[in-house]
Tab-separated table of C-alpha atoms in Angstrom:
chain	number	residue	atom	x	y	z
A	353	MET	CA	108.139	100.824	102.443
A	354	ILE	CA	109.897	103.941	100.584
A	355	LYS	CA	109.551	103.680	96.884
A	356	PRO	CA	111.160	105.955	94.290
A	357	ASN	CA	108.960	108.500	93.079
A	358	ILE	CA	109.711	107.933	88.898
A	359	ALA	CA	107.184	110.449	88.175
A	360	GLN	CA	108.649	113.223	90.283
A	361	ILE	CA	112.050	112.139	89.001
A	362	TYR	CA	111.015	112.574	85.445
A	363	ALA	CA	109.108	115.804	86.334
A	364	ASP	CA	112.319	117.243	87.604
A	365	TYR	CA	114.238	115.855	84.972
A	366	ILE	CA	112.006	117.921	82.403
A	367	ASP	CA	112.222	121.224	84.607
A	368	HIS	CA	116.125	120.961	84.274
A	369	LYS	CA	116.001	120.222	80.315
A	370	ASN	CA	113.405	123.172	80.016
A	371	LYS	CA	115.652	125.723	81.794
A	372	GLN	CA	118.668	124.410	80.108
A	373	ASN	CA	116.863	125.217	76.728
A	374	VAL	CA	115.655	128.651	78.057
A	375	ASP	CA	119.209	129.468	79.280
A	376	GLU	CA	120.891	128.194	75.810
A	377	ARG	CA	118.200	130.047	73.481
A	378	TYR	CA	116.724	133.256	75.593
A	379	VAL	CA	118.663	134.383	78.153
A	380	GLY	CA	120.271	137.905	77.475
A	381	LYS	CA	117.975	137.912	74.348
A	382	GLU	CA	115.014	138.764	76.333
A	383	SER	CA	114.582	141.897	74.223
A	384	TYR	CA	113.309	139.927	71.158
A	385	PHE	CA	109.575	138.629	70.110
A	386	HIS	CA	109.413	135.113	69.719
A	387	ALA	CA	108.575	133.758	66.497
A	388	SER	CA	106.931	130.880	67.523
A	389	ALA	CA	104.420	133.171	69.311
A	390	THR	CA	103.155	134.772	66.019
A	391	ALA	CA	99.560	135.355	65.868
A	392	THR	CA	99.160	134.938	69.784
A	393	CYS	CA	97.924	137.243	72.525
A	394	LEU	CA	99.076	140.460	72.261
A	395	ARG	CA	99.373	140.868	76.056
A	396	LYS	CA	101.774	138.048	76.405
A	397	HIS	CA	104.002	139.762	73.668
A	398	TRP	CA	103.990	142.713	76.020
A	399	PHE	CA	104.812	140.878	79.204
A	400	ARG	CA	107.538	139.058	77.513
A	401	ILE	CA	109.372	142.010	76.101
A	402	ASN	CA	108.876	143.447	79.047
A	403	LYS	CA	110.483	140.939	80.996
A	404	VAL	CA	107.487	139.980	83.421
A	405	GLU	CA	108.182	137.202	85.636
A	406	GLU	CA	106.106	133.916	84.419
A	407	SER	CA	104.049	131.950	86.884
A	408	ASP	CA	104.582	128.235	86.112
A	409	PHE	CA	101.592	126.295	86.787
A	410	THR	CA	101.842	123.775	83.953
A	411	PRO	CA	100.630	120.408	85.234
A	412	MET	CA	103.088	117.792	85.238
A	413	VAL	CA	101.104	115.727	82.860
A	414	ASN	CA	101.174	118.391	80.117
A	415	ASN	CA	105.075	118.696	80.740
A	416	ARG	CA	105.445	115.239	79.768
A	417	ILE	CA	103.229	115.723	76.607
A	418	MET	CA	105.401	118.773	75.677
A	419	ARG	CA	108.576	116.468	76.184
A	420	LEU	CA	107.744	114.076	73.957
A	421	GLY	CA	106.956	116.957	71.336
A	422	THR	CA	110.741	117.606	72.052
A	423	ILE	CA	111.833	113.959	72.001
A	424	VAL	CA	110.360	113.525	68.260
A	425	HIS	CA	111.674	117.026	67.096
A	426	ASN	CA	115.015	115.893	68.279
A	427	ASP	CA	114.823	112.454	66.470
A	428	TYR	CA	113.701	114.260	63.428
A	429	GLU	CA	116.819	116.481	63.388
A	430	ASN	CA	119.093	113.782	64.374
A	431	ALA	CA	117.560	111.689	61.334
A	432	LEU	CA	118.363	114.414	58.837
A	433	LYS	CA	122.042	114.938	60.151
A	434	PHE	CA	122.481	111.350	59.782
A	435	ALA	CA	121.215	110.927	56.176
A	436	PHE	CA	123.623	113.726	55.146
A	437	ASP	CA	126.543	112.874	56.892
A	438	ASN	CA	129.383	111.840	54.598
A	439	ASN	CA	131.670	110.952	57.212
A	440	ASN	CA	128.935	108.069	58.290
A	441	THR	CA	130.537	104.839	56.503
A	442	ASN	CA	127.540	102.778	57.820
A	443	ASN	CA	125.092	105.158	56.023
A	444	THR	CA	123.232	103.604	53.140
A	445	ILE	CA	120.633	106.372	53.091
A	446	ASN	CA	123.087	108.864	51.285
A	447	SER	CA	122.855	106.324	48.197
A	448	THR	CA	118.978	106.816	47.881
A	449	ILE	CA	117.312	108.918	45.214
A	450	TYR	CA	115.944	111.469	47.602
A	451	SER	CA	119.418	112.629	49.321
A	452	SER	CA	121.048	112.637	45.765
A	453	ASN	CA	118.486	115.282	44.843
A	454	ILE	CA	119.461	117.666	47.656
A	455	GLU	CA	122.200	119.837	47.958
A	456	SER	CA	122.220	120.670	51.656
A	457	ILE	CA	119.853	120.674	54.998
A	458	SER	CA	120.103	123.132	57.790
A	459	THR	CA	118.129	121.926	61.275
A	460	GLU	CA	117.516	124.158	63.958
A	461	GLY	CA	118.680	127.291	62.859
A	462	GLU	CA	118.140	130.370	64.398
A	463	ILE	CA	116.269	133.083	62.236
A	464	GLN	CA	115.964	137.285	63.172
A	465	ILE	CA	113.938	139.771	61.471
A	466	PRO	CA	115.139	143.162	62.347
A	467	GLU	CA	112.349	145.233	61.403
A	468	TYR	CA	109.702	143.198	63.673
A	469	ASN	CA	112.488	142.593	66.379
A	470	VAL	CA	111.561	138.836	65.802
A	471	ARG	CA	113.601	135.787	66.843
A	472	GLY	CA	113.205	132.036	66.377
A	473	PHE	CA	114.267	128.854	65.413
A	474	TYR	CA	113.306	126.711	62.223
A	475	ASP	CA	113.071	123.025	62.130
A	476	ALA	CA	114.732	122.345	58.631
A	477	VAL	CA	115.203	123.897	55.584
A	478	PHE	CA	116.122	122.008	52.183
A	479	LYS	CA	118.130	123.193	49.449
A	480	MET	CA	117.928	121.124	46.261
A	481	LYS	CA	120.214	120.818	43.751
A	482	THR	CA	117.772	122.230	41.179
A	483	GLY	CA	118.059	125.410	43.269
A	484	GLU	CA	114.390	125.211	45.113
A	485	VAL	CA	114.378	125.923	48.983
A	486	TYR	CA	111.621	124.112	51.002
A	487	LEU	CA	111.076	124.712	54.647
A	488	TYR	CA	109.775	122.360	57.099
A	489	ASP	CA	108.313	122.625	60.597
A	490	PHE	CA	107.650	119.633	62.801
A	491	LYS	CA	104.498	119.073	64.547
A	492	THR	CA	102.882	116.612	67.394
A	493	ILE	CA	99.361	116.414	67.790
A	494	ARG	CA	96.909	114.106	69.301
A	495	SER	CA	94.514	111.730	67.102
A	496	TYR	CA	91.435	114.295	67.244
A	497	PRO	CA	93.077	117.366	65.835
A	498	TYR	CA	95.064	114.966	63.465
A	499	LYS	CA	91.479	113.391	62.416
A	500	LEU	CA	90.086	117.076	61.600
A	501	LYS	CA	92.973	117.991	59.622
A	502	PHE	CA	93.649	114.660	57.554
A	503	GLY	CA	90.507	112.326	58.422
A	504	ARG	CA	87.458	111.261	56.094
A	505	ASN	CA	85.837	114.472	56.470
A	506	PRO	CA	88.775	117.269	57.387
A	507	GLN	CA	87.566	120.258	58.775
A	508	PRO	CA	88.568	124.158	58.498
A	509	SER	CA	91.254	124.572	61.221
A	510	PRO	CA	89.698	127.144	63.811
A	511	ASN	CA	92.784	128.928	63.736
A	512	THR	CA	96.222	129.348	61.722
A	513	LEU	CA	98.772	129.441	64.406
A	514	HIS	CA	100.785	126.748	63.034
A	515	GLU	CA	100.799	128.329	59.624
A	516	GLN	CA	101.448	131.543	60.857
A	517	GLN	CA	104.470	130.551	62.742
A	518	LEU	CA	106.047	128.792	59.899
A	519	ALA	CA	105.647	131.643	57.548
A	520	THR	CA	107.067	134.081	59.831
A	521	TYR	CA	110.433	131.560	59.863
A	522	GLY	CA	109.491	131.698	55.863
A	523	ILE	CA	109.838	135.424	55.696
A	524	ALA	CA	113.947	135.019	57.460
A	525	ILE	CA	114.326	132.058	55.303
A	526	GLU	CA	113.157	133.802	51.708
A	527	LYS	CA	115.734	136.854	52.784
A	528	GLU	CA	118.653	134.393	53.495
A	529	PHE	CA	118.316	132.501	50.644
A	530	GLY	CA	117.100	134.735	48.069
A	531	ARG	CA	114.040	132.494	47.317
A	532	LEU	CA	111.521	130.180	48.777
A	533	ASP	CA	109.804	127.622	47.105
A	534	GLY	CA	107.800	125.761	49.651
A	535	MET	CA	106.505	125.912	53.373
A	536	PHE	CA	105.361	122.505	54.952
A	537	LEU	CA	103.806	121.378	58.174
A	538	TYR	CA	105.122	117.891	59.070
A	539	TYR	CA	102.388	116.176	61.433
A	540	TYR	CA	103.424	113.428	63.648
A	541	ASN	CA	100.388	111.741	65.522
A	542	LYS	CA	101.248	110.996	69.222
A	543	ASP	CA	98.749	108.352	69.617
A	544	SER	CA	99.266	106.353	66.497
A	545	SER	CA	102.876	107.468	65.027
A	546	VAL	CA	101.137	107.984	61.757
A	547	CYS	CA	102.491	111.080	59.860
A	548	LYS	CA	101.458	113.161	57.142
A	549	GLU	CA	102.690	116.730	55.645
A	550	LYS	CA	100.612	119.731	54.648
A	551	GLU	CA	101.998	122.458	52.274
A	552	VAL	CA	101.383	126.001	53.650
A	553	PRO	CA	100.648	128.494	50.988
A	554	MET	CA	103.011	131.351	50.415
A	555	HIS	CA	100.605	134.242	51.283
A	556	TYR	CA	100.547	133.181	54.670
A	557	MET	CA	103.656	135.122	54.789
A	558	ASP	CA	101.739	138.314	54.325
A	559	MET	CA	99.488	137.255	57.254
A	560	ALA	CA	102.532	136.936	59.100
A	561	ARG	CA	103.761	140.084	58.434
A	562	GLU	CA	100.403	141.707	59.207
A	563	SER	CA	100.591	139.864	62.602
A	564	TRP	CA	103.731	141.313	63.483
A	565	GLU	CA	102.903	145.187	62.491
A	566	GLU	CA	99.926	144.624	65.055
A	567	VAL	CA	102.473	143.708	67.590
A	568	GLN	CA	104.646	146.637	66.466
A	569	ASP	CA	101.702	148.852	66.877
A	570	ASN	CA	100.257	147.595	70.258
A	571	CYS	CA	103.464	146.311	72.255
A	572	LEU	CA	105.903	149.052	72.124
A	573	SER	CA	104.390	151.434	74.768
A	574	ASN	CA	104.647	151.536	78.686
A	575	VAL	CA	101.486	149.957	79.284
A	576	PRO	CA	100.242	146.464	77.858
A	577	PRO	CA	97.191	146.276	75.573
A	578	PRO	CA	93.883	146.041	76.905
A	579	VAL	CA	91.766	142.869	77.517
A	580	GLU	CA	90.038	142.262	74.490
A	581	LEU	CA	89.052	138.944	72.404
A	582	GLY	CA	90.694	139.132	69.063
A	583	MET	CA	93.727	140.788	70.362
A	584	SER	CA	94.406	139.997	73.920
A	585	PRO	CA	93.546	136.883	73.682
A	586	LYS	CA	93.596	136.277	70.474
A	587	LEU	CA	91.755	132.943	70.897
A	588	ASN	CA	89.444	132.432	73.816
A	589	TRP	CA	91.410	129.189	75.095
A	590	GLU	CA	94.649	130.827	75.152
A	591	CYS	CA	94.405	132.418	78.776
A	592	LYS	CA	94.030	128.560	80.189
A	593	TYR	CA	97.470	127.512	78.953
A	594	CYS	CA	98.965	131.320	79.535
A	595	ASN	CA	101.673	131.677	82.197
A	596	TYR	CA	101.131	135.320	82.592
A	597	GLN	CA	97.097	134.879	84.120
A	598	THR	CA	97.852	136.420	87.216
A	599	HIS	CA	99.479	139.500	85.656
A	600	CYS	CA	96.533	139.832	83.530
A	601	GLN	CA	94.136	139.783	86.578
A	602	ASP	CA	96.176	142.417	88.176
A	603	ASN	CA	96.051	144.729	84.851
């Protein structure tokens, strides 16, 4: 009996969607550093900016996990658009007190920071009728890291990658809108669907600037930065998930 291979069909679909996303967002713009890679390995920045070919060794299950995050992001974006679509006659959300306080909302917007040659895409920006501007980034995480952040005994995060990534977007949003009054990470627990937001202090924008200045100092030469924990990689687990492993071993 020959049965259909559903797992492989879905894997091929994910590969197709990932390639489509890369083509739409990054092809022809490879000379930019990625905002989503804020505070990560310097060598990874160097390889990417120098158009070094990646080796795709990501296990199929990891691709499915990442795809789930994409689906959740898309749902949030669609929900926000639905809530403020004045042409939707069936939309009852528009009459709520929440939307009545919001002047405008932008989703999946592109940002550029010319001084650092950084480019990226934020999740959502809310401009309130009272003038405040709030930046949101949606994150999907498993139960264990969710528990560490929001459980009965929350633990200090071993890294601030999410905060600094959001802060990079914040640098651009503050310049675009002339102000920024709050930055928030909105976490979705992939195991329970429980959600909770975390406010990110504004001083993380200074940390993000320092991170990108370090990139400028170390990633614009003709040779990659040296392998050195704290720089390349920034965190000891990064190499495990990096598609440039082979190149690091060769250099």
